[in-house]
């Protein structure tokens, strides 16, 4: 099956920077090549995570002097202690499956391969080194130019930069001064409030409106799995299959109980139909706020 194809024994020893989808040349010498890096848990990756790159590319094309030449998912490693985090190997595999249809979005396993937690500043440094030092930048009609590496994140992540104790002040300064951030607005986060403490770096922060609001979160996918509800069409089909094959996110036993009540008759990832919403298993707040775990 396709899901098994990704189960390669990756390690830092045989790691190679994934550059196959990185565009090596830009046409317009007046533009600056841009590489977007989405850092996060991706447990699991959702369609919104993929969509963030498309929104950012449109935003950059219409509102900035950047030309997007690359895009990367970087999953946090196992040392990042967060509720609902499955093993990094699974999260990287799911991301790889999710980008199979994309011509320009890649997954870099480098961060996830580390046993220790890596701060985002170090992750962005890694991309800068690989793209601007090892590869030597991006070709333009007037010679090579360094690519601008930028963080791509949701508004909730940028809001944590104002939460005491989450980020070191020097890391915030380092990231926003040297790389900057493309921020996708997110339901439940007041973007003005999130940015109020970051005004010193406002020229390096680009806010992207979600023209089609999508309030999905990995938390909701995990919750739906535990409640034996369908996750199909919320995450890519290959990711649905991978989750089913590896029994991910159903560890609290609810799914097992549901199996006895007929789940085995259904296709993987499919809903049990209306019965599951009438038998008391449906979360009362499914589809509303993020704080459902
Ligand atoms: N619906 C969304 N709208 C805007 N940004 C989002 C959305 N979902 C995820 N993101 C952003 O994607 C990045 C990676 O997110 P992460 O892996 O934490 O997903 P999540 O859905 O927020 O996960 P969890 O529910 O486990 O906290 C973060 O920058 C986050 O802000
Ligand atoms: N000090 C730091 O560098 C720091 C602090 C908080 C979150 N982060 C990053 O932000 C992302 C947050 O992801 P989640 O929203 O999945 O928790 C992760 O990539 C994490 O490494 C970095």
mmCIF file of C-alpha atoms and ligand atoms in Angstrom:
data_model
loop_
_atom_site.group_PDB
_atom_site.id
_atom_site.type_symbol
_atom_site.label_atom_id
_atom_site.label_comp_id
_atom_site.label_asym_id
_atom_site.label_seq_id
_atom_site.Cartn_x
_atom_site.Cartn_y
_atom_site.Cartn_z
ATOM 1 C CA UNK A 1 0.000 0.000 0.000
ATOM 2 C CA UNK A 2 1.051 3.576 -0.562
ATOM 3 C CA UNK A 3 1.237 4.214 3.170
ATOM 4 C CA UNK A 4 3.921 1.574 3.573
ATOM 5 C CA UNK A 5 6.147 3.194 0.954
ATOM 6 C CA UNK A 6 7.042 5.927 3.410
ATOM 7 C CA UNK A 7 8.255 3.587 6.157
ATOM 8 C CA UNK A 8 11.917 4.100 5.351
ATOM 9 C CA UNK A 9 14.574 3.836 8.045
ATOM 10 C CA UNK A 10 15.490 7.494 8.184
ATOM 11 C CA UNK A 11 18.150 8.742 10.527
ATOM 12 C CA UNK A 12 20.350 11.783 10.842
ATOM 13 C CA UNK A 13 23.220 9.642 9.498
ATOM 14 C CA UNK A 14 21.561 9.067 6.131
ATOM 15 C CA UNK A 15 19.665 12.388 6.094
ATOM 16 C CA UNK A 16 19.723 14.394 2.885
ATOM 17 C CA UNK A 17 18.074 17.771 2.492
ATOM 18 C CA UNK A 18 14.948 17.282 0.333
ATOM 19 C CA UNK A 19 15.534 19.726 -2.515
ATOM 20 C CA UNK A 20 13.718 18.017 -5.416
ATOM 21 C CA UNK A 21 10.757 20.404 -5.238
ATOM 22 C CA UNK A 22 12.758 23.530 -4.502
ATOM 23 C CA UNK A 23 12.631 25.804 -7.554
ATOM 24 C CA UNK A 24 16.217 26.757 -8.361
ATOM 25 C CA UNK A 25 15.498 29.750 -10.567
ATOM 26 C CA UNK A 26 13.218 32.770 -10.522
ATOM 27 C CA UNK A 27 12.239 34.712 -13.620
ATOM 28 C CA UNK A 28 11.807 38.211 -12.241
ATOM 29 C CA UNK A 29 15.129 39.704 -11.087
ATOM 30 C CA UNK A 30 13.242 42.344 -9.085
ATOM 31 C CA UNK A 31 11.683 39.742 -6.838
ATOM 32 C CA UNK A 32 13.286 37.995 -3.872
ATOM 33 C CA UNK A 33 13.017 34.207 -3.714
ATOM 34 C CA UNK A 34 11.006 33.058 -0.719
ATOM 35 C CA UNK A 35 10.959 29.704 1.059
ATOM 36 C CA UNK A 36 8.129 29.132 3.550
ATOM 37 C CA UNK A 37 8.660 26.882 6.576
ATOM 38 C CA UNK A 38 5.692 25.577 8.547
ATOM 39 C CA UNK A 39 6.821 24.315 11.954
ATOM 40 C CA UNK A 40 4.444 22.403 14.176
ATOM 41 C CA UNK A 41 3.225 19.102 15.563
ATOM 42 C CA UNK A 42 1.129 17.952 12.587
ATOM 43 C CA UNK A 43 -0.470 15.224 14.673
ATOM 44 C CA UNK A 44 -2.024 14.643 12.244
ATOM 45 C CA UNK A 45 -1.579 16.937 9.249
ATOM 46 C CA UNK A 46 -4.909 18.377 8.005
ATOM 47 C CA UNK A 47 -6.044 19.975 4.768
ATOM 48 C CA UNK A 48 -5.716 23.378 6.435
ATOM 49 C CA UNK A 49 -2.006 22.805 7.011
ATOM 50 C CA UNK A 50 -1.623 22.226 3.267
ATOM 51 C CA UNK A 51 -3.906 25.120 2.447
ATOM 52 C CA UNK A 52 -1.747 27.493 4.538
ATOM 53 C CA UNK A 53 0.971 27.264 1.882
ATOM 54 C CA UNK A 54 -1.436 28.004 -0.962
ATOM 55 C CA UNK A 55 -2.820 31.024 0.920
ATOM 56 C CA UNK A 56 0.682 32.275 1.652
ATOM 57 C CA UNK A 57 1.815 31.865 -1.962
ATOM 58 C CA UNK A 58 -1.164 33.880 -3.223
ATOM 59 C CA UNK A 59 -0.561 36.507 -0.550
ATOM 60 C CA UNK A 60 3.130 36.788 -1.434
ATOM 61 C CA UNK A 61 2.416 37.060 -5.150
ATOM 62 C CA UNK A 62 -0.166 39.828 -4.830
ATOM 63 C CA UNK A 63 1.111 41.786 -1.832
ATOM 64 C CA UNK A 64 4.890 41.457 -1.641
ATOM 65 C CA UNK A 65 8.060 41.528 -3.725
ATOM 66 C CA UNK A 66 8.703 37.865 -2.945
ATOM 67 C CA UNK A 67 8.483 34.955 -5.348
ATOM 68 C CA UNK A 68 7.837 31.641 -3.608
ATOM 69 C CA UNK A 69 10.355 28.989 -4.672
ATOM 70 C CA UNK A 70 9.849 26.413 -1.955
ATOM 71 C CA UNK A 71 7.744 25.257 0.965
ATOM 72 C CA UNK A 72 8.531 22.844 3.775
ATOM 73 C CA UNK A 73 6.764 21.131 6.631
ATOM 74 C CA UNK A 74 9.022 20.572 9.626
ATOM 75 C CA UNK A 75 7.528 18.359 12.354
ATOM 76 C CA UNK A 76 8.632 18.730 15.949
ATOM 77 C CA UNK A 77 10.533 15.745 17.328
ATOM 78 C CA UNK A 78 9.441 13.322 20.037
ATOM 79 C CA UNK A 79 10.930 15.475 22.783
ATOM 80 C CA UNK A 80 8.184 18.082 22.261
ATOM 81 C CA UNK A 81 5.783 17.124 24.985
ATOM 82 C CA UNK A 82 2.308 17.936 23.798
ATOM 83 C CA UNK A 83 -1.013 16.188 24.206
ATOM 84 C CA UNK A 84 -1.853 13.929 21.302
ATOM 85 C CA UNK A 85 1.593 13.794 19.768
ATOM 86 C CA UNK A 86 2.167 10.441 18.066
ATOM 87 C CA UNK A 87 5.685 9.322 17.213
ATOM 88 C CA UNK A 88 7.600 11.667 14.944
ATOM 89 C CA UNK A 89 8.076 8.866 12.427
ATOM 90 C CA UNK A 90 4.288 8.622 11.966
ATOM 91 C CA UNK A 91 3.843 12.389 11.726
ATOM 92 C CA UNK A 92 6.575 12.679 9.091
ATOM 93 C CA UNK A 93 5.115 9.737 7.160
ATOM 94 C CA UNK A 94 1.653 11.332 7.202
ATOM 95 C CA UNK A 95 3.065 14.656 6.012
ATOM 96 C CA UNK A 96 4.875 12.885 3.170
ATOM 97 C CA UNK A 97 1.651 11.182 2.127
ATOM 98 C CA UNK A 98 -0.220 14.485 2.305
ATOM 99 C CA UNK A 99 2.172 16.313 -0.045
ATOM 100 C CA UNK A 100 2.314 13.533 -2.627
ATOM 101 C CA UNK A 101 0.078 15.478 -5.004
ATOM 102 C CA UNK A 102 1.886 18.785 -4.562
ATOM 103 C CA UNK A 103 4.542 19.925 -7.001
ATOM 104 C CA UNK A 104 6.101 22.440 -4.638
ATOM 105 C CA UNK A 105 5.491 21.482 -0.969
ATOM 106 C CA UNK A 106 8.106 19.260 0.699
ATOM 107 C CA UNK A 107 8.616 17.622 4.076
ATOM 108 C CA UNK A 108 11.967 17.954 5.806
ATOM 109 C CA UNK A 109 12.453 15.255 8.488
ATOM 110 C CA UNK A 110 15.611 16.886 9.934
ATOM 111 C CA UNK A 111 13.943 18.471 12.988
ATOM 112 C CA UNK A 112 11.854 15.363 13.697
ATOM 113 C CA UNK A 113 14.927 13.114 13.567
ATOM 114 C CA UNK A 114 16.440 14.801 16.608
ATOM 115 C CA UNK A 115 16.011 13.197 20.014
ATOM 116 C CA UNK A 116 16.269 16.545 21.737
ATOM 117 C CA UNK A 117 13.850 19.446 21.313
ATOM 118 C CA UNK A 118 15.009 21.984 18.737
ATOM 119 C CA UNK A 119 13.911 25.592 19.073
ATOM 120 C CA UNK A 120 12.325 27.087 15.959
ATOM 121 C CA UNK A 121 15.239 29.508 15.526
ATOM 122 C CA UNK A 122 17.568 26.516 15.054
ATOM 123 C CA UNK A 123 15.184 24.929 12.576
ATOM 124 C CA UNK A 124 15.060 28.106 10.475
ATOM 125 C CA UNK A 125 18.862 28.343 10.647
ATOM 126 C CA UNK A 126 19.029 24.808 9.253
ATOM 127 C CA UNK A 127 16.930 25.781 6.216
ATOM 128 C CA UNK A 128 18.965 28.931 5.688
ATOM 129 C CA UNK A 129 22.167 26.905 5.759
ATOM 130 C CA UNK A 130 20.920 24.210 3.375
ATOM 131 C CA UNK A 131 19.386 26.599 0.848
ATOM 132 C CA UNK A 132 21.679 29.625 0.993
ATOM 133 C CA UNK A 133 25.012 28.077 1.942
ATOM 134 C CA UNK A 134 25.022 24.457 0.722
ATOM 135 C CA UNK A 135 22.947 25.051 -2.431
ATOM 136 C CA UNK A 136 24.191 28.628 -2.682
ATOM 137 C CA UNK A 137 20.884 30.434 -3.162
ATOM 138 C CA UNK A 138 18.500 30.732 -6.121
ATOM 139 C CA UNK A 139 19.384 31.629 -9.718
ATOM 140 C CA UNK A 140 17.961 34.824 -11.212
ATOM 141 C CA UNK A 141 18.543 36.384 -14.648
ATOM 142 C CA UNK A 142 21.192 38.525 -12.900
ATOM 143 C CA UNK A 143 23.000 35.801 -11.006
ATOM 144 C CA UNK A 144 22.354 34.032 -7.709
ATOM 145 C CA UNK A 145 20.320 35.586 -4.909
ATOM 146 C CA UNK A 146 19.895 34.407 -1.346
ATOM 147 C CA UNK A 147 16.423 33.067 -0.632
ATOM 148 C CA UNK A 148 14.435 34.687 2.133
ATOM 149 C CA UNK A 149 13.472 31.989 4.640
ATOM 150 C CA UNK A 150 10.258 32.748 6.540
ATOM 151 C CA UNK A 151 8.168 31.026 9.171
ATOM 152 C CA UNK A 152 4.597 30.184 8.164
ATOM 153 C CA UNK A 153 2.268 29.887 11.139
ATOM 154 C CA UNK A 154 -1.265 30.296 12.373
ATOM 155 C CA UNK A 155 -2.225 33.267 14.532
ATOM 156 C CA UNK A 156 -2.400 31.085 17.637
ATOM 157 C CA UNK A 157 1.281 30.259 17.311
ATOM 158 C CA UNK A 158 2.273 33.902 17.003
ATOM 159 C CA UNK A 159 0.102 34.670 20.018
ATOM 160 C CA UNK A 160 2.211 32.285 22.110
ATOM 161 C CA UNK A 161 5.108 34.678 21.496
ATOM 162 C CA UNK A 162 3.403 37.029 23.953
ATOM 163 C CA UNK A 163 2.787 34.271 26.498
ATOM 164 C CA UNK A 164 5.441 34.452 29.212
ATOM 165 C CA UNK A 165 7.789 31.482 29.387
ATOM 166 C CA UNK A 166 6.992 29.915 26.012
ATOM 167 C CA UNK A 167 9.627 31.611 23.828
ATOM 168 C CA UNK A 168 12.979 33.105 24.814
ATOM 169 C CA UNK A 169 12.958 36.847 24.047
ATOM 170 C CA UNK A 170 16.197 36.473 22.092
ATOM 171 C CA UNK A 171 14.627 33.763 19.901
ATOM 172 C CA UNK A 172 11.629 35.947 19.078
ATOM 173 C CA UNK A 173 13.957 38.778 18.095
ATOM 174 C CA UNK A 174 16.215 36.435 16.122
ATOM 175 C CA UNK A 175 13.314 34.843 14.210
ATOM 176 C CA UNK A 176 11.363 37.990 13.453
ATOM 177 C CA UNK A 177 14.426 40.085 12.601
ATOM 178 C CA UNK A 178 16.220 37.555 10.384
ATOM 179 C CA UNK A 179 13.382 35.512 8.938
ATOM 180 C CA UNK A 180 10.003 37.073 9.659
ATOM 181 C CA UNK A 181 6.663 35.326 9.657
ATOM 182 C CA UNK A 182 3.659 34.858 7.410
ATOM 183 C CA UNK A 183 0.707 34.544 9.767
ATOM 184 C CA UNK A 184 -2.593 32.943 8.807
ATOM 185 C CA UNK A 185 -5.487 34.311 10.825
ATOM 186 C CA UNK A 186 -7.256 31.718 12.935
ATOM 187 C CA UNK A 187 -10.706 31.566 14.489
ATOM 188 C CA UNK A 188 -10.418 32.184 18.213
ATOM 189 C CA UNK A 189 -7.279 34.321 18.026
ATOM 190 C CA UNK A 190 -7.461 38.113 17.990
ATOM 191 C CA UNK A 191 -4.730 38.932 15.500
ATOM 192 C CA UNK A 192 -4.307 42.546 16.656
ATOM 193 C CA UNK A 193 -3.855 41.391 20.221
ATOM 194 C CA UNK A 194 -1.469 38.634 19.102
ATOM 195 C CA UNK A 195 0.662 41.176 17.252
ATOM 196 C CA UNK A 196 0.493 44.014 19.770
ATOM 197 C CA UNK A 197 3.704 42.991 21.540
ATOM 198 C CA UNK A 198 5.508 42.366 18.259
ATOM 199 C CA UNK A 199 5.310 45.850 16.765
ATOM 200 C CA UNK A 200 9.103 46.253 16.634
ATOM 201 C CA UNK A 201 9.179 43.611 13.917
ATOM 202 C CA UNK A 202 5.966 44.626 12.094
ATOM 203 C CA UNK A 203 7.747 45.073 8.756
ATOM 204 C CA UNK A 204 8.702 41.422 8.867
ATOM 205 C CA UNK A 205 5.246 40.091 9.737
ATOM 206 C CA UNK A 206 2.714 39.480 6.986
ATOM 207 C CA UNK A 207 -0.874 38.721 7.992
ATOM 208 C CA UNK A 208 -2.915 36.503 5.697
ATOM 209 C CA UNK A 209 -6.699 36.630 5.846
ATOM 210 C CA UNK A 210 -8.502 33.318 5.536
ATOM 211 C CA UNK A 211 -11.020 34.140 2.799
ATOM 212 C CA UNK A 212 -12.660 30.778 3.358
ATOM 213 C CA UNK A 213 -12.640 30.269 7.119
ATOM 214 C CA UNK A 214 -11.448 26.831 8.145
ATOM 215 C CA UNK A 215 -11.522 26.106 11.861
ATOM 216 C CA UNK A 216 -10.108 22.598 11.637
ATOM 217 C CA UNK A 217 -7.457 21.504 14.115
ATOM 218 C CA UNK A 218 -5.493 18.322 14.688
ATOM 219 C CA UNK A 219 -7.148 18.210 18.110
ATOM 220 C CA UNK A 220 -10.534 17.774 16.453
ATOM 221 C CA UNK A 221 -9.230 15.010 14.193
ATOM 222 C CA UNK A 222 -7.897 13.160 17.241
ATOM 223 C CA UNK A 223 -11.175 13.696 19.070
ATOM 224 C CA UNK A 224 -13.196 12.410 16.120
ATOM 225 C CA UNK A 225 -10.986 9.320 15.995
ATOM 226 C CA UNK A 226 -11.527 8.627 19.666
ATOM 227 C CA UNK A 227 -15.269 9.059 19.197
ATOM 228 C CA UNK A 228 -15.193 6.711 16.195
ATOM 229 C CA UNK A 229 -16.360 9.513 13.918
ATOM 230 C CA UNK A 230 -15.306 10.008 10.322
ATOM 231 C CA UNK A 231 -12.235 12.098 9.551
ATOM 232 C CA UNK A 232 -12.598 11.643 5.812
ATOM 233 C CA UNK A 233 -12.377 14.878 3.731
ATOM 234 C CA UNK A 234 -10.787 16.675 6.693
ATOM 235 C CA UNK A 235 -7.388 15.126 6.064
ATOM 236 C CA UNK A 236 -6.018 13.687 2.796
ATOM 237 C CA UNK A 237 -7.279 10.192 1.969
ATOM 238 C CA UNK A 238 -3.826 8.612 2.206
ATOM 239 C CA UNK A 239 -3.524 10.069 5.705
ATOM 240 C CA UNK A 240 -6.916 8.590 6.649
ATOM 241 C CA UNK A 241 -5.656 5.192 5.470
ATOM 242 C CA UNK A 242 -2.368 5.568 7.339
ATOM 243 C CA UNK A 243 -4.158 6.475 10.572
ATOM 244 C CA UNK A 244 -6.440 3.455 10.207
ATOM 245 C CA UNK A 245 -3.602 1.070 9.364
ATOM 246 C CA UNK A 246 -1.555 2.144 12.360
ATOM 247 C CA UNK A 247 -4.495 2.545 14.756
ATOM 248 C CA UNK A 248 -3.457 6.081 15.570
ATOM 249 C CA UNK A 249 -5.424 8.345 17.893
ATOM 250 C CA UNK A 250 -7.893 5.703 19.087
ATOM 251 C CA UNK A 251 -5.989 4.749 22.194
ATOM 252 C CA UNK A 252 -8.594 5.642 24.785
ATOM 253 C CA UNK A 253 -10.684 2.578 24.005
ATOM 254 C CA UNK A 254 -13.749 4.327 22.589
ATOM 255 C CA UNK A 255 -12.887 3.066 19.129
ATOM 256 C CA UNK A 256 -12.681 -0.527 20.377
ATOM 257 C CA UNK A 257 -16.124 -0.349 21.890
ATOM 258 C CA UNK A 258 -17.418 1.036 18.609
ATOM 259 C CA UNK A 259 -15.817 -1.792 16.649
ATOM 260 C CA UNK A 260 -18.044 -4.200 18.526
ATOM 261 C CA UNK A 261 -21.045 -2.164 17.455
ATOM 262 C CA UNK A 262 -20.425 -2.659 13.762
ATOM 263 C CA UNK A 263 -17.482 -0.505 12.777
ATOM 264 C CA UNK A 264 -15.799 -3.473 11.060
ATOM 265 C CA UNK A 265 -18.515 -3.382 8.389
ATOM 266 C CA UNK A 266 -17.551 0.093 7.290
ATOM 267 C CA UNK A 267 -14.833 1.325 5.012
ATOM 268 C CA UNK A 268 -11.792 2.704 6.875
ATOM 269 C CA UNK A 269 -12.255 6.338 7.908
ATOM 270 C CA UNK A 270 -15.978 6.304 7.182
ATOM 271 C CA UNK A 271 -18.559 7.475 9.647
ATOM 272 C CA UNK A 272 -20.892 5.066 11.362
ATOM 273 C CA UNK A 273 -23.689 7.346 10.220
ATOM 274 C CA UNK A 274 -26.295 9.071 12.319
ATOM 275 C CA UNK A 275 -26.275 6.446 15.036
ATOM 276 C CA UNK A 276 -22.943 7.671 16.377
ATOM 277 C CA UNK A 277 -24.407 11.145 16.908
ATOM 278 C CA UNK A 278 -27.459 9.769 18.639
ATOM 279 C CA UNK A 279 -25.894 7.300 20.989
ATOM 280 C CA UNK A 280 -24.211 9.872 23.133
ATOM 281 C CA UNK A 281 -20.748 9.446 21.646
ATOM 282 C CA UNK A 282 -20.689 12.622 19.602
ATOM 283 C CA UNK A 283 -18.792 15.427 21.348
ATOM 284 C CA UNK A 284 -21.152 18.168 22.418
ATOM 285 C CA UNK A 285 -18.751 20.787 21.125
ATOM 286 C CA UNK A 286 -17.578 19.102 17.914
ATOM 287 C CA UNK A 287 -17.205 21.840 15.341
ATOM 288 C CA UNK A 288 -17.096 24.670 17.846
ATOM 289 C CA UNK A 289 -14.173 25.804 19.982
ATOM 290 C CA UNK A 290 -10.656 24.307 19.924
ATOM 291 C CA UNK A 291 -10.596 23.467 23.632
ATOM 292 C CA UNK A 292 -12.178 20.080 23.295
ATOM 293 C CA UNK A 293 -9.388 17.787 24.413
HETATM 294 N N1 LIG B 1 -7.405 26.127 11.312
HETATM 295 C C1 LIG B 1 -6.227 26.763 11.315
HETATM 296 N N2 LIG B 1 -6.146 28.072 10.984
HETATM 297 C C2 LIG B 1 -4.960 28.721 10.986
HETATM 298 N N3 LIG B 1 -3.773 28.131 11.307
HETATM 299 C C3 LIG B 1 -3.787 26.836 11.649
HETATM 300 C C4 LIG B 1 -4.996 26.072 11.664
HETATM 301 N N4 LIG B 1 -4.694 24.795 12.014
HETATM 302 C C5 LIG B 1 -3.372 24.768 12.251
HETATM 303 N N5 LIG B 1 -2.807 25.979 12.031
HETATM 304 C C6 LIG B 1 -1.400 26.340 12.164
HETATM 305 O O1 LIG B 1 -0.614 25.263 11.664
HETATM 306 C C7 LIG B 1 0.629 25.206 12.372
HETATM 307 C C8 LIG B 1 0.884 23.813 12.884
HETATM 308 O O2 LIG B 1 -0.200 23.521 13.691
HETATM 309 P P1 LIG B 1 -0.356 22.321 14.664
HETATM 310 O O3 LIG B 1 0.378 21.134 14.192
HETATM 311 O O4 LIG B 1 -0.165 22.769 16.047
HETATM 312 O O5 LIG B 1 -1.897 22.078 14.352
HETATM 313 P P2 LIG B 1 -3.114 22.332 15.284
HETATM 314 O O6 LIG B 1 -4.308 21.956 14.493
HETATM 315 O O7 LIG B 1 -3.068 23.687 15.891
HETATM 316 O O8 LIG B 1 -2.760 21.218 16.361
HETATM 317 P P3 LIG B 1 -3.385 20.885 17.784
HETATM 318 O O9 LIG B 1 -4.868 20.891 17.601
HETATM 319 O O10 LIG B 1 -2.785 19.546 18.046
HETATM 320 O O11 LIG B 1 -2.913 21.971 18.709
HETATM 321 C C9 LIG B 1 0.532 26.226 13.501
HETATM 322 O O12 LIG B 1 1.225 27.386 13.099
HETATM 323 C C10 LIG B 1 -0.953 26.496 13.608
HETATM 324 O O13 LIG B 1 -1.209 27.793 14.075
HETATM 325 N N1 LIG B 2 11.152 28.502 21.837
HETATM 326 C C1 LIG B 2 10.739 28.078 20.671
HETATM 327 O O1 LIG B 2 11.478 27.999 19.710
HETATM 328 C C2 LIG B 2 9.316 27.679 20.549
HETATM 329 C C3 LIG B 2 8.377 27.904 21.544
HETATM 330 C C4 LIG B 2 7.055 27.480 21.337
HETATM 331 C C5 LIG B 2 6.703 26.840 20.156
HETATM 332 N N2 LIG B 2 7.655 26.650 19.208
HETATM 333 C C6 LIG B 2 7.336 25.945 17.965
HETATM 334 O O2 LIG B 2 6.068 26.296 17.506
HETATM 335 C C7 LIG B 2 5.423 25.169 16.958
HETATM 336 C C8 LIG B 2 4.175 24.959 17.766
HETATM 337 O O3 LIG B 2 3.542 23.881 17.324
HETATM 338 P P1 LIG B 2 2.204 23.409 18.028
HETATM 339 O O4 LIG B 2 1.195 24.498 17.748
HETATM 340 O O5 LIG B 2 1.872 22.139 17.366
HETATM 341 O O6 LIG B 2 2.487 23.266 19.493
HETATM 342 C C9 LIG B 2 6.413 24.018 17.068
HETATM 343 O O7 LIG B 2 7.108 23.911 15.853
HETATM 344 C C10 LIG B 2 7.325 24.449 18.176
HETATM 345 O O8 LIG B 2 8.656 23.928 18.078
HETATM 346 C C11 LIG B 2 8.920 27.047 19.373
#
